[in-house]
Short mmCIF file of C-alpha atoms and ligand atoms in Angstrom, two decimals:
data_model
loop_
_atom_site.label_atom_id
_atom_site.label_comp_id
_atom_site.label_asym_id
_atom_site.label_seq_id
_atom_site.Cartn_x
_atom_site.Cartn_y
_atom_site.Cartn_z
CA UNK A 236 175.72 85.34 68.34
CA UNK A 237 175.40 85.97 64.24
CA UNK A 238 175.38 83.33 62.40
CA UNK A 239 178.25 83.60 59.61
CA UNK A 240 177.89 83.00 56.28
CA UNK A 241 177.02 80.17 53.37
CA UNK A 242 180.04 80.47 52.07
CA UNK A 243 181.42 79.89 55.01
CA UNK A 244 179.06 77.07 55.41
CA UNK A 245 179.68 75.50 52.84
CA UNK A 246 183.74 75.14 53.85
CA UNK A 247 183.14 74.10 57.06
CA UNK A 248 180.43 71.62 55.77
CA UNK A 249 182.64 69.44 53.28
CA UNK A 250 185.15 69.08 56.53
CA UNK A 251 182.27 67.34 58.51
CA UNK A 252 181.25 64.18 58.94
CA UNK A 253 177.78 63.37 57.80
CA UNK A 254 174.66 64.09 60.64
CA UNK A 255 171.37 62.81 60.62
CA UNK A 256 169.33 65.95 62.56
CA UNK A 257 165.46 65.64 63.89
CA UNK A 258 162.86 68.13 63.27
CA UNK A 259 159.96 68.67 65.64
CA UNK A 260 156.63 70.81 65.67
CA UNK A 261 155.42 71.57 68.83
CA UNK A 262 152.96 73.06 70.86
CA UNK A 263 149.44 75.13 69.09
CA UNK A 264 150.50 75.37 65.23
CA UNK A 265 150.71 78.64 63.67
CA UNK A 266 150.88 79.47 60.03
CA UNK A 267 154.92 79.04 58.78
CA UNK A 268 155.28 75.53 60.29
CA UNK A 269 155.72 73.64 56.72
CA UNK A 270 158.18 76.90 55.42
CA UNK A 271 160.34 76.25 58.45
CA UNK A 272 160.22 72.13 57.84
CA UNK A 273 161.24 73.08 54.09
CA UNK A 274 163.93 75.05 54.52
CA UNK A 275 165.98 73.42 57.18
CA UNK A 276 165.30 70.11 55.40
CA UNK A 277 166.46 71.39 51.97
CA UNK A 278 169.27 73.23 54.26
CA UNK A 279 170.71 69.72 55.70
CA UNK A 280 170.17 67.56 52.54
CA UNK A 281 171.86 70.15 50.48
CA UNK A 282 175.17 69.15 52.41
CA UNK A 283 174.30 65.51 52.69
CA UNK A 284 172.79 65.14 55.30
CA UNK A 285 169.49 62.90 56.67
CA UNK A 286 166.68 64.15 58.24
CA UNK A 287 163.52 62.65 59.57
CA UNK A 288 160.34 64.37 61.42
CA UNK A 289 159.15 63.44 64.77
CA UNK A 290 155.39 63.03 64.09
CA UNK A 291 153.18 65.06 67.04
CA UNK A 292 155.74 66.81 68.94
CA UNK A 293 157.74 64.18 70.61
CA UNK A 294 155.01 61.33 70.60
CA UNK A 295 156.70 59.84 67.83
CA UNK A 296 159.68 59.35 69.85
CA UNK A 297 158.02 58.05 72.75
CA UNK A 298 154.59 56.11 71.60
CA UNK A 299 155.69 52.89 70.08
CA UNK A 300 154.09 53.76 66.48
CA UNK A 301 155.37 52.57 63.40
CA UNK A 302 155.04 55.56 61.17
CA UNK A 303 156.75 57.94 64.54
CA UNK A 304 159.41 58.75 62.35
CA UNK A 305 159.39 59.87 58.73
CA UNK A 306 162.26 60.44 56.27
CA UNK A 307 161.88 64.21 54.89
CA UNK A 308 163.60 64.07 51.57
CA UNK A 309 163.48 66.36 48.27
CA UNK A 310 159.35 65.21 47.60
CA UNK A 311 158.06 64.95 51.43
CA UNK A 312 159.13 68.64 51.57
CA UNK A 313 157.93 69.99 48.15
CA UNK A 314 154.96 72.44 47.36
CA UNK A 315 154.20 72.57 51.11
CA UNK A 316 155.89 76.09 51.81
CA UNK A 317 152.52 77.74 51.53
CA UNK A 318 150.75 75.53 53.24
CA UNK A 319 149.09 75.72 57.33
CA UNK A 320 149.03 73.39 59.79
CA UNK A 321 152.43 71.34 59.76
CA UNK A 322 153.08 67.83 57.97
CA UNK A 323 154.51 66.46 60.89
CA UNK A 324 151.31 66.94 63.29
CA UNK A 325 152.11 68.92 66.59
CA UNK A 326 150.33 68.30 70.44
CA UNK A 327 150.31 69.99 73.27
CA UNK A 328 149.75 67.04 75.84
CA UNK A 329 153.29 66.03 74.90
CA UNK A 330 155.39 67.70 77.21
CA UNK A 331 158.26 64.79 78.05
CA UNK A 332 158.69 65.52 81.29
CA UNK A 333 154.92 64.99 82.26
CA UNK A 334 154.04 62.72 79.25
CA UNK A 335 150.34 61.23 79.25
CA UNK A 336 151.19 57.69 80.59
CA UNK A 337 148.29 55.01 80.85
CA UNK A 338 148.14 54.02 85.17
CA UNK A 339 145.86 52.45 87.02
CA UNK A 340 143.19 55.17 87.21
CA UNK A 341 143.52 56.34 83.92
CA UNK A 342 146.20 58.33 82.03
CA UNK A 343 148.81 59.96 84.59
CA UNK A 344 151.97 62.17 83.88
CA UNK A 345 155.64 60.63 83.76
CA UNK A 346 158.65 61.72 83.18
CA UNK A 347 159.59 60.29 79.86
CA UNK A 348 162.67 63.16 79.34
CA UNK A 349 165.21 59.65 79.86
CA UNK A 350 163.26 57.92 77.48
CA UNK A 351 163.46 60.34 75.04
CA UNK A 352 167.29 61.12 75.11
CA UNK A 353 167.96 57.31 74.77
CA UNK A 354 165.60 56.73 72.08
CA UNK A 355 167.52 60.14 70.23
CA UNK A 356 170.79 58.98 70.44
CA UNK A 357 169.49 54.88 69.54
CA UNK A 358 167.85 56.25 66.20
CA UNK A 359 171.91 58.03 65.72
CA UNK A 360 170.13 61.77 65.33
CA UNK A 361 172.61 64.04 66.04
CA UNK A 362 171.03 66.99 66.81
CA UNK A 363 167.30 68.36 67.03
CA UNK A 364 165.47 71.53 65.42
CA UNK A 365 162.44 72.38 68.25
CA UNK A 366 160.31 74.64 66.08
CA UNK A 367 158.00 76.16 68.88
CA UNK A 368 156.74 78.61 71.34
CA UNK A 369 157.96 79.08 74.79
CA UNK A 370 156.71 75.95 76.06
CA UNK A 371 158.83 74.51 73.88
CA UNK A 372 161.76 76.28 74.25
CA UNK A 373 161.57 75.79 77.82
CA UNK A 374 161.18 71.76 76.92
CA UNK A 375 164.16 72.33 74.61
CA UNK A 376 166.35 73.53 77.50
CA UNK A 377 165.56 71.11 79.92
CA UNK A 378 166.16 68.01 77.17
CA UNK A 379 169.42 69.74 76.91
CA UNK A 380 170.67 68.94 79.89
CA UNK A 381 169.04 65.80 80.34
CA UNK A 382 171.99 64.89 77.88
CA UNK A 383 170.45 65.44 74.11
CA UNK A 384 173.51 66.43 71.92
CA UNK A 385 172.32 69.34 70.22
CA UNK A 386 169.19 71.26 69.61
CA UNK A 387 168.49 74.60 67.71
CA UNK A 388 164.87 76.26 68.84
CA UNK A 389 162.75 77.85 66.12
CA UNK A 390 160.35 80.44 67.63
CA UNK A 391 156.91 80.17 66.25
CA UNK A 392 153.83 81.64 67.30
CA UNK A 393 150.80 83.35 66.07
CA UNK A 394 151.05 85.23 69.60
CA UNK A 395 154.46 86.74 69.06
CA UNK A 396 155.16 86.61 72.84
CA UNK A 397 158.47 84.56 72.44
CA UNK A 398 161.61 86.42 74.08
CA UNK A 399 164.40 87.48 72.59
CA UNK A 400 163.27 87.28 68.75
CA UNK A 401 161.38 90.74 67.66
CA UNK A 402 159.04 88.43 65.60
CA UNK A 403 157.85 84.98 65.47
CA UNK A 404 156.27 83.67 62.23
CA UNK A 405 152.77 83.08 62.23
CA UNK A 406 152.00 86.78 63.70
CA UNK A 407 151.82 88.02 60.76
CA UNK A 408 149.35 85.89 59.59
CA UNK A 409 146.99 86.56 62.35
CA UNK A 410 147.31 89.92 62.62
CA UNK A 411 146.09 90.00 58.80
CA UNK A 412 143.11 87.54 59.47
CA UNK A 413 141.93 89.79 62.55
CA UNK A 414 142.17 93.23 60.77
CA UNK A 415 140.25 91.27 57.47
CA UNK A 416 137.55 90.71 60.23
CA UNK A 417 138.03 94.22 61.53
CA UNK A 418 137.01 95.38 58.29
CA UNK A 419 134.20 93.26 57.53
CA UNK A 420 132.59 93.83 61.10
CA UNK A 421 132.68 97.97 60.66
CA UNK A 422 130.34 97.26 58.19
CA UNK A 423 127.57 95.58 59.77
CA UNK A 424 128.41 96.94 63.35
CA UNK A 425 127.62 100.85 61.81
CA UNK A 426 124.82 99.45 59.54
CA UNK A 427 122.60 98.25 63.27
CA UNK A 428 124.08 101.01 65.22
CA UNK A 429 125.62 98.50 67.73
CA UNK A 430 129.06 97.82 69.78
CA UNK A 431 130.88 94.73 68.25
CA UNK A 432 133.63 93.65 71.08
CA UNK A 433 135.85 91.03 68.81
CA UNK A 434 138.21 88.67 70.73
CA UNK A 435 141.10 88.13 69.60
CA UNK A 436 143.90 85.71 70.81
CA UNK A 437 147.78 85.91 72.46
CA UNK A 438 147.37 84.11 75.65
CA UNK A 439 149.09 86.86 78.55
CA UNK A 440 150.38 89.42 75.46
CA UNK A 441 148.46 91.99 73.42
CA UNK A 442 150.40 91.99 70.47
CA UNK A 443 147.40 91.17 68.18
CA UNK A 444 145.19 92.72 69.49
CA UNK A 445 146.91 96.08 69.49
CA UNK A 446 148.70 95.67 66.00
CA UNK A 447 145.19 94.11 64.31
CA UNK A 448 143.27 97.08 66.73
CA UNK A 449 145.50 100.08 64.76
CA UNK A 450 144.97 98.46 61.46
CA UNK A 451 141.15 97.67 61.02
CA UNK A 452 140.20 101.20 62.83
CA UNK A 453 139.39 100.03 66.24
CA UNK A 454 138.15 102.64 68.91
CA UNK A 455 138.98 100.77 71.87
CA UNK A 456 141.85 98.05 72.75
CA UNK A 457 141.99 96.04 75.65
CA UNK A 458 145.11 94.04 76.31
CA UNK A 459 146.67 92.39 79.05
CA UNK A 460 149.54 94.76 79.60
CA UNK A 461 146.80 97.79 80.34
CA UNK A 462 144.09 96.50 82.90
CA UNK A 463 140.92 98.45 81.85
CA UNK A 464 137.93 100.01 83.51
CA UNK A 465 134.90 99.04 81.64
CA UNK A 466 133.83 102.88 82.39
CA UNK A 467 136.76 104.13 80.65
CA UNK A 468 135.71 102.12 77.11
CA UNK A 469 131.96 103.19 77.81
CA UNK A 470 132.86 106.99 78.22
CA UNK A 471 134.84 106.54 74.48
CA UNK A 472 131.51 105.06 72.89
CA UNK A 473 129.43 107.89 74.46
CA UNK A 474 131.96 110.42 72.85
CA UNK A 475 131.61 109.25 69.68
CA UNK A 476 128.18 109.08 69.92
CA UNK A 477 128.16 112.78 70.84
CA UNK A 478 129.84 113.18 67.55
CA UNK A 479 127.50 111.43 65.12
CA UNK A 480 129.05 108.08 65.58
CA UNK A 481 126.40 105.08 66.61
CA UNK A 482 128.68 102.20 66.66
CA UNK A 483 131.98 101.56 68.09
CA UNK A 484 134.30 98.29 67.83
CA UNK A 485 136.41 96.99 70.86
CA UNK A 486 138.93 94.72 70.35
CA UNK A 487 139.51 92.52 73.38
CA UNK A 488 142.69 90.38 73.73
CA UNK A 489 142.24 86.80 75.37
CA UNK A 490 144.03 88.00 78.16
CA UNK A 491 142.65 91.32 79.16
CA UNK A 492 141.39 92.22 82.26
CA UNK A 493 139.65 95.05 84.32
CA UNK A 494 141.46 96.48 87.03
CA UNK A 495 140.66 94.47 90.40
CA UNK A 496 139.04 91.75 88.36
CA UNK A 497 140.81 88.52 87.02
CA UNK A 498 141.81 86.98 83.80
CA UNK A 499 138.27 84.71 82.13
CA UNK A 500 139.21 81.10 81.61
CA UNK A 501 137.88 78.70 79.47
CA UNK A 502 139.62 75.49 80.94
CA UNK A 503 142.07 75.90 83.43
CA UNK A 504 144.10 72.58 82.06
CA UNK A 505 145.43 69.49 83.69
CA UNK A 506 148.34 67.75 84.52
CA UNK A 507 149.21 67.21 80.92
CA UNK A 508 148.59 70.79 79.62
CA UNK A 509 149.52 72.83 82.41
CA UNK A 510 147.88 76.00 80.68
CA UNK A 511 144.98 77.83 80.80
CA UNK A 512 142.80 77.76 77.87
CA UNK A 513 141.64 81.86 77.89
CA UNK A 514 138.60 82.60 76.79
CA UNK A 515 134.86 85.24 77.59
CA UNK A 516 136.31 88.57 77.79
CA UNK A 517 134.31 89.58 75.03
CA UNK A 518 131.13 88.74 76.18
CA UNK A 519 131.41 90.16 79.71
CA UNK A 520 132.88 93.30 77.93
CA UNK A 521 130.08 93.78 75.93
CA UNK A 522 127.12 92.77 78.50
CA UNK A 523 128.73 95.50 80.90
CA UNK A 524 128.99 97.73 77.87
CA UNK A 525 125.23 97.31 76.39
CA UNK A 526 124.95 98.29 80.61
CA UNK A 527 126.40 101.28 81.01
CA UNK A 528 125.53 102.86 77.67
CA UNK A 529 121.98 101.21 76.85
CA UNK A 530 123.22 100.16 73.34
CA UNK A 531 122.59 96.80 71.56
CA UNK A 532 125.94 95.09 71.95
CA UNK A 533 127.79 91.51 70.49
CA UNK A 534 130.44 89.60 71.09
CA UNK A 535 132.40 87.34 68.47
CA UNK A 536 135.59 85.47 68.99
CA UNK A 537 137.39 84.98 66.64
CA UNK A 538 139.70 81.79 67.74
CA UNK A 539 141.49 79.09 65.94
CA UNK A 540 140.42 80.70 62.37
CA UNK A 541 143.38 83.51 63.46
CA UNK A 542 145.31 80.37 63.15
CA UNK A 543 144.09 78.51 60.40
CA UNK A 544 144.96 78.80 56.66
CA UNK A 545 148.36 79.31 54.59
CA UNK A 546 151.30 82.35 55.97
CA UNK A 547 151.41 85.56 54.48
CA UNK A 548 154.65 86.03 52.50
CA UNK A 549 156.15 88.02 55.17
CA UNK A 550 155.69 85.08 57.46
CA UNK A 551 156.53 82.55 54.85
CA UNK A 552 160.03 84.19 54.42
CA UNK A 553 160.92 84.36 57.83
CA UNK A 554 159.99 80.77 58.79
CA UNK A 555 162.23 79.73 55.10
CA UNK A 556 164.42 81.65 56.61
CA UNK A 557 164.51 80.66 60.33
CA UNK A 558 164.60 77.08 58.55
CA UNK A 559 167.60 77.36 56.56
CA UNK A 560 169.52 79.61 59.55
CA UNK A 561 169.04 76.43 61.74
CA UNK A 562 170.52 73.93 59.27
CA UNK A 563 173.23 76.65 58.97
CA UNK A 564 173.88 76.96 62.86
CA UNK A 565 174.59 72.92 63.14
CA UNK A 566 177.16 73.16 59.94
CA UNK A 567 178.67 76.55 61.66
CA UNK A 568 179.10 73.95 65.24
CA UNK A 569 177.56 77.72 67.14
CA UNK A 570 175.80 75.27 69.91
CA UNK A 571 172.77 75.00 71.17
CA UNK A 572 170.14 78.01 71.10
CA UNK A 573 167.66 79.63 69.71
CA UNK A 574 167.43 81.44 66.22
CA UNK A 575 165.87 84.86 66.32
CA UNK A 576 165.13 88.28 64.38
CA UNK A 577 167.10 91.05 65.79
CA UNK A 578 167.13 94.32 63.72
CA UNK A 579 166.21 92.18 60.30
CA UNK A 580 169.60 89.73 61.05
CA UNK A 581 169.27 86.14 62.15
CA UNK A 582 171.09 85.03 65.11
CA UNK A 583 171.40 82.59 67.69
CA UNK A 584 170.66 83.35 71.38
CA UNK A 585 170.62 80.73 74.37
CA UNK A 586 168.02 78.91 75.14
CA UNK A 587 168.39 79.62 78.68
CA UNK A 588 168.10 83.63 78.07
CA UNK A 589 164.80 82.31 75.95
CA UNK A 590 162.92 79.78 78.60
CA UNK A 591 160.49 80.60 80.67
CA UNK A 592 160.22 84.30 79.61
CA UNK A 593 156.92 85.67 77.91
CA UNK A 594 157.23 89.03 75.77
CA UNK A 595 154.82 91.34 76.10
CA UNK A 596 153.73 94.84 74.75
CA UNK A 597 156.26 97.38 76.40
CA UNK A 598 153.67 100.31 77.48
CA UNK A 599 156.03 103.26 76.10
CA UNK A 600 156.44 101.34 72.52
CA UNK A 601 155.76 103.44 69.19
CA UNK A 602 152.66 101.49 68.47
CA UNK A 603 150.79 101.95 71.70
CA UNK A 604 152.05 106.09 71.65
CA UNK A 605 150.30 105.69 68.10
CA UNK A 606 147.14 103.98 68.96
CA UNK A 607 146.72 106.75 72.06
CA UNK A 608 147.81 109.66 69.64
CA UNK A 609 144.49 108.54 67.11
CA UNK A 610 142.58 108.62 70.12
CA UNK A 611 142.22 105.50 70.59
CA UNK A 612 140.68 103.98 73.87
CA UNK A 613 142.86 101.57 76.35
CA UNK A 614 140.32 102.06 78.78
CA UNK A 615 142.73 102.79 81.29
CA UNK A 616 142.06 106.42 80.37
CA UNK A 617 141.53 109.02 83.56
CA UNK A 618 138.12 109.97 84.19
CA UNK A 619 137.14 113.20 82.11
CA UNK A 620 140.28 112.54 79.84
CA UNK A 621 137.87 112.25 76.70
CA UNK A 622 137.12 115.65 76.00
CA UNK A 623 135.38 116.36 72.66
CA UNK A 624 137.19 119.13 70.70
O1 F6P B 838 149.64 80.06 71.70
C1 F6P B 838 148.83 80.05 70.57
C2 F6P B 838 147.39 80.06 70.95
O2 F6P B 838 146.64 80.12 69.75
C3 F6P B 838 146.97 81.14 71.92
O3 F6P B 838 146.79 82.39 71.31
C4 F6P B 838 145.71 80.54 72.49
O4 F6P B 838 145.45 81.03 73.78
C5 F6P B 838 146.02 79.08 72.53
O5 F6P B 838 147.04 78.84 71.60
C6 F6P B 838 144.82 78.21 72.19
O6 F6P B 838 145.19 76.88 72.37
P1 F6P B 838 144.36 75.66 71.79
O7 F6P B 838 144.73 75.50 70.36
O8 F6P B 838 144.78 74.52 72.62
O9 F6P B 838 142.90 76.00 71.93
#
């Protein structure tokens, strides 16, 4: 559904009766989180309405702490547009349906979802912007029909795996920090004549990695949606060592793994955080690489820092204007759902089309075509397919 527009807003704003809307962060933050906060606050006050922040996710619903709630008025929200992290504080232990709960043995997951939607309607919020991944969507959804009145998603995520939405904010942002590092390794990778394998993040999706790969002049990719054969990538680096070139950079996403083998994880989670923490592809790339090729070879992961820091403008402009589409969807009464880029326009889609779903590369997209037309190595590559010209 498109979302119509402020001047029609506006009209159907001065016949409503004032709302007081809730704004949480959830899940791993990613670089947009403030722009987003800013926008749908200025959105709502600027047709008088009140809005607070859930501090952590939804532990400031739930935990009995005084400062759980804050007022977001004209000065909470200023200057902070540029800024990482997110004011409000996110987690990703707080899922309400299997909320950390102190028992007898320690803490143990409870359903809280009850809890929540009674506490909700008790404070007298009227609806609730979910800024988050598909966790959170998903959490969204199910709070839904647990009986919260209203709730517009806002995707974020530096991974860009969300459904439905062609980008998330935050991406952006990553994708420039990994190509930044791109750069900086070709340097010292070609001055010691080694293999650099960089690891790069997006849980079960290869977006960075393949959009960061292009950009900063990697020779090989490796994501999740194209199992590789470490003999593949090794063939590529003794190719372009046959041509004068003694170094080669892979970039590995988090997720990738060889054909037959299995996905590397760092922490497998609990009962709280019920997913994997990825994590060591680079390393066993580049052991089996320095292997089969006899060259010195490192690993480097480059983690939370693809995280860390302010948006770049692009993804400051679409989390302002995710934000201020989300205040717009309550005054426009569209329901429930999920704001999302589709062809450069803003609309809402439902949150049950959204939850659940991961979006990953599609294997006949223009980028990958791209990346295989400059030669570049998936290392799913047939046998004797590198052929020097
Ligand atoms: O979903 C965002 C993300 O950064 C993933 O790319 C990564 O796998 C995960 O979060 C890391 O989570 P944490 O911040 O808990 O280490």
């Amino acid at each position: 559904m498109s979302i119509a527009s402020p001047g029609a807003a506006r009209d159907a704003a001065s016949l409503m009766a004032a709302r007081k809307i809730a704004i949480s962060t959830g899940g791993g933050d990613a670089p947009g989180l403030n722009a987003v906060i800013r926008a749908a606050t200025l959105g709502a006050l600027e047709r008088g309405w009140e809005v607070w922040g859930i501090r952590q996710g939804y532990r400031g619903l739930l935990d009995d702490a005084p400062d759980g709630l804050i007022r977001l008025d004209r000065e909470r929200v200023r200057g902070i547009a540029h800024l990482g992290g997110t004011i409000l504080g996110t987690a990703n232990r707080g899922d309400p349906f299997h909320y950390p709960t102190p028992g007898e043995h320690g803490l143990v997951p409870r359903d809280r979802s009850e809890d929540l939607v009674r506490r909700f309607r008790a404070e007298g919020f009227d609806a609730l912007i979910s800024v988050g991944g598909d966790g959170s969507m998903r959490i969204a959804h199910q709070l839904l029909q647990r009986g919260l009145p209203l709730v517009i998603g806002v995707p974020k995520t530096i991974d860009n795996d969300v459904c439905c939405t062609d980008l998330t904010f935050g991406f952006d942002t990553a994708v420039s920090i990994a190509t930044e590092a791109l750069d900086r390794l070709h340097t010292t990778t070609e001055a010691h004549e080694r293999i650099m394998v960089v690891e790069v993040m997006g849980r079960h999706a290869g977006w960075i990695a393949l959009n960061a790969g292009i950009a900063g002049g990697a020779d090989a990719i490796l994501i999740p949606e194209i199992p590789f054969r470490f003999e593949a990538i090794a063939e590529k680096i003794r190719l372009r060592e046959s041509r004068g070139r003694r170094f080669s950079i892979v970039v590995a996403a988090e997720g990738a793994y060889a054909q037959g083998g299995e996905l590397i994880i760092k922490d497998a989670g609990d009962a709280f955080r019920r997913t994997a923490v990825l994590g060591g592809v680079a390393e066993r790339v580049a052991k089996e690489l320095a292997a089969r090729t006899g060259k010195e070879a490192r690993s480097m992961v480059l983690g939370h820092l693809q995280r860390g820091g302010g948006p770049t403008t692009a993804d400051r402009l679409l989390a302002l204007r995710f934000g201020a589409a989300a205040a717009r969807c309550l005054v426009e009464d569209c329901g429930s759902g999920m704001v999302a880029l589709r062809s450069n326009r803003i609309e809402l889609v439902p949150l049950e089309e959204v939850a659940g779903k991961t979006k990953t590369v599609p294997l006949d997209s223009d980028t990958v075509v791209t990346a295989r037309e400059m030669g570049l190595c998936f290392g799913d590559e047939a046998p004797g397919h590198f052929v020097a010209p």
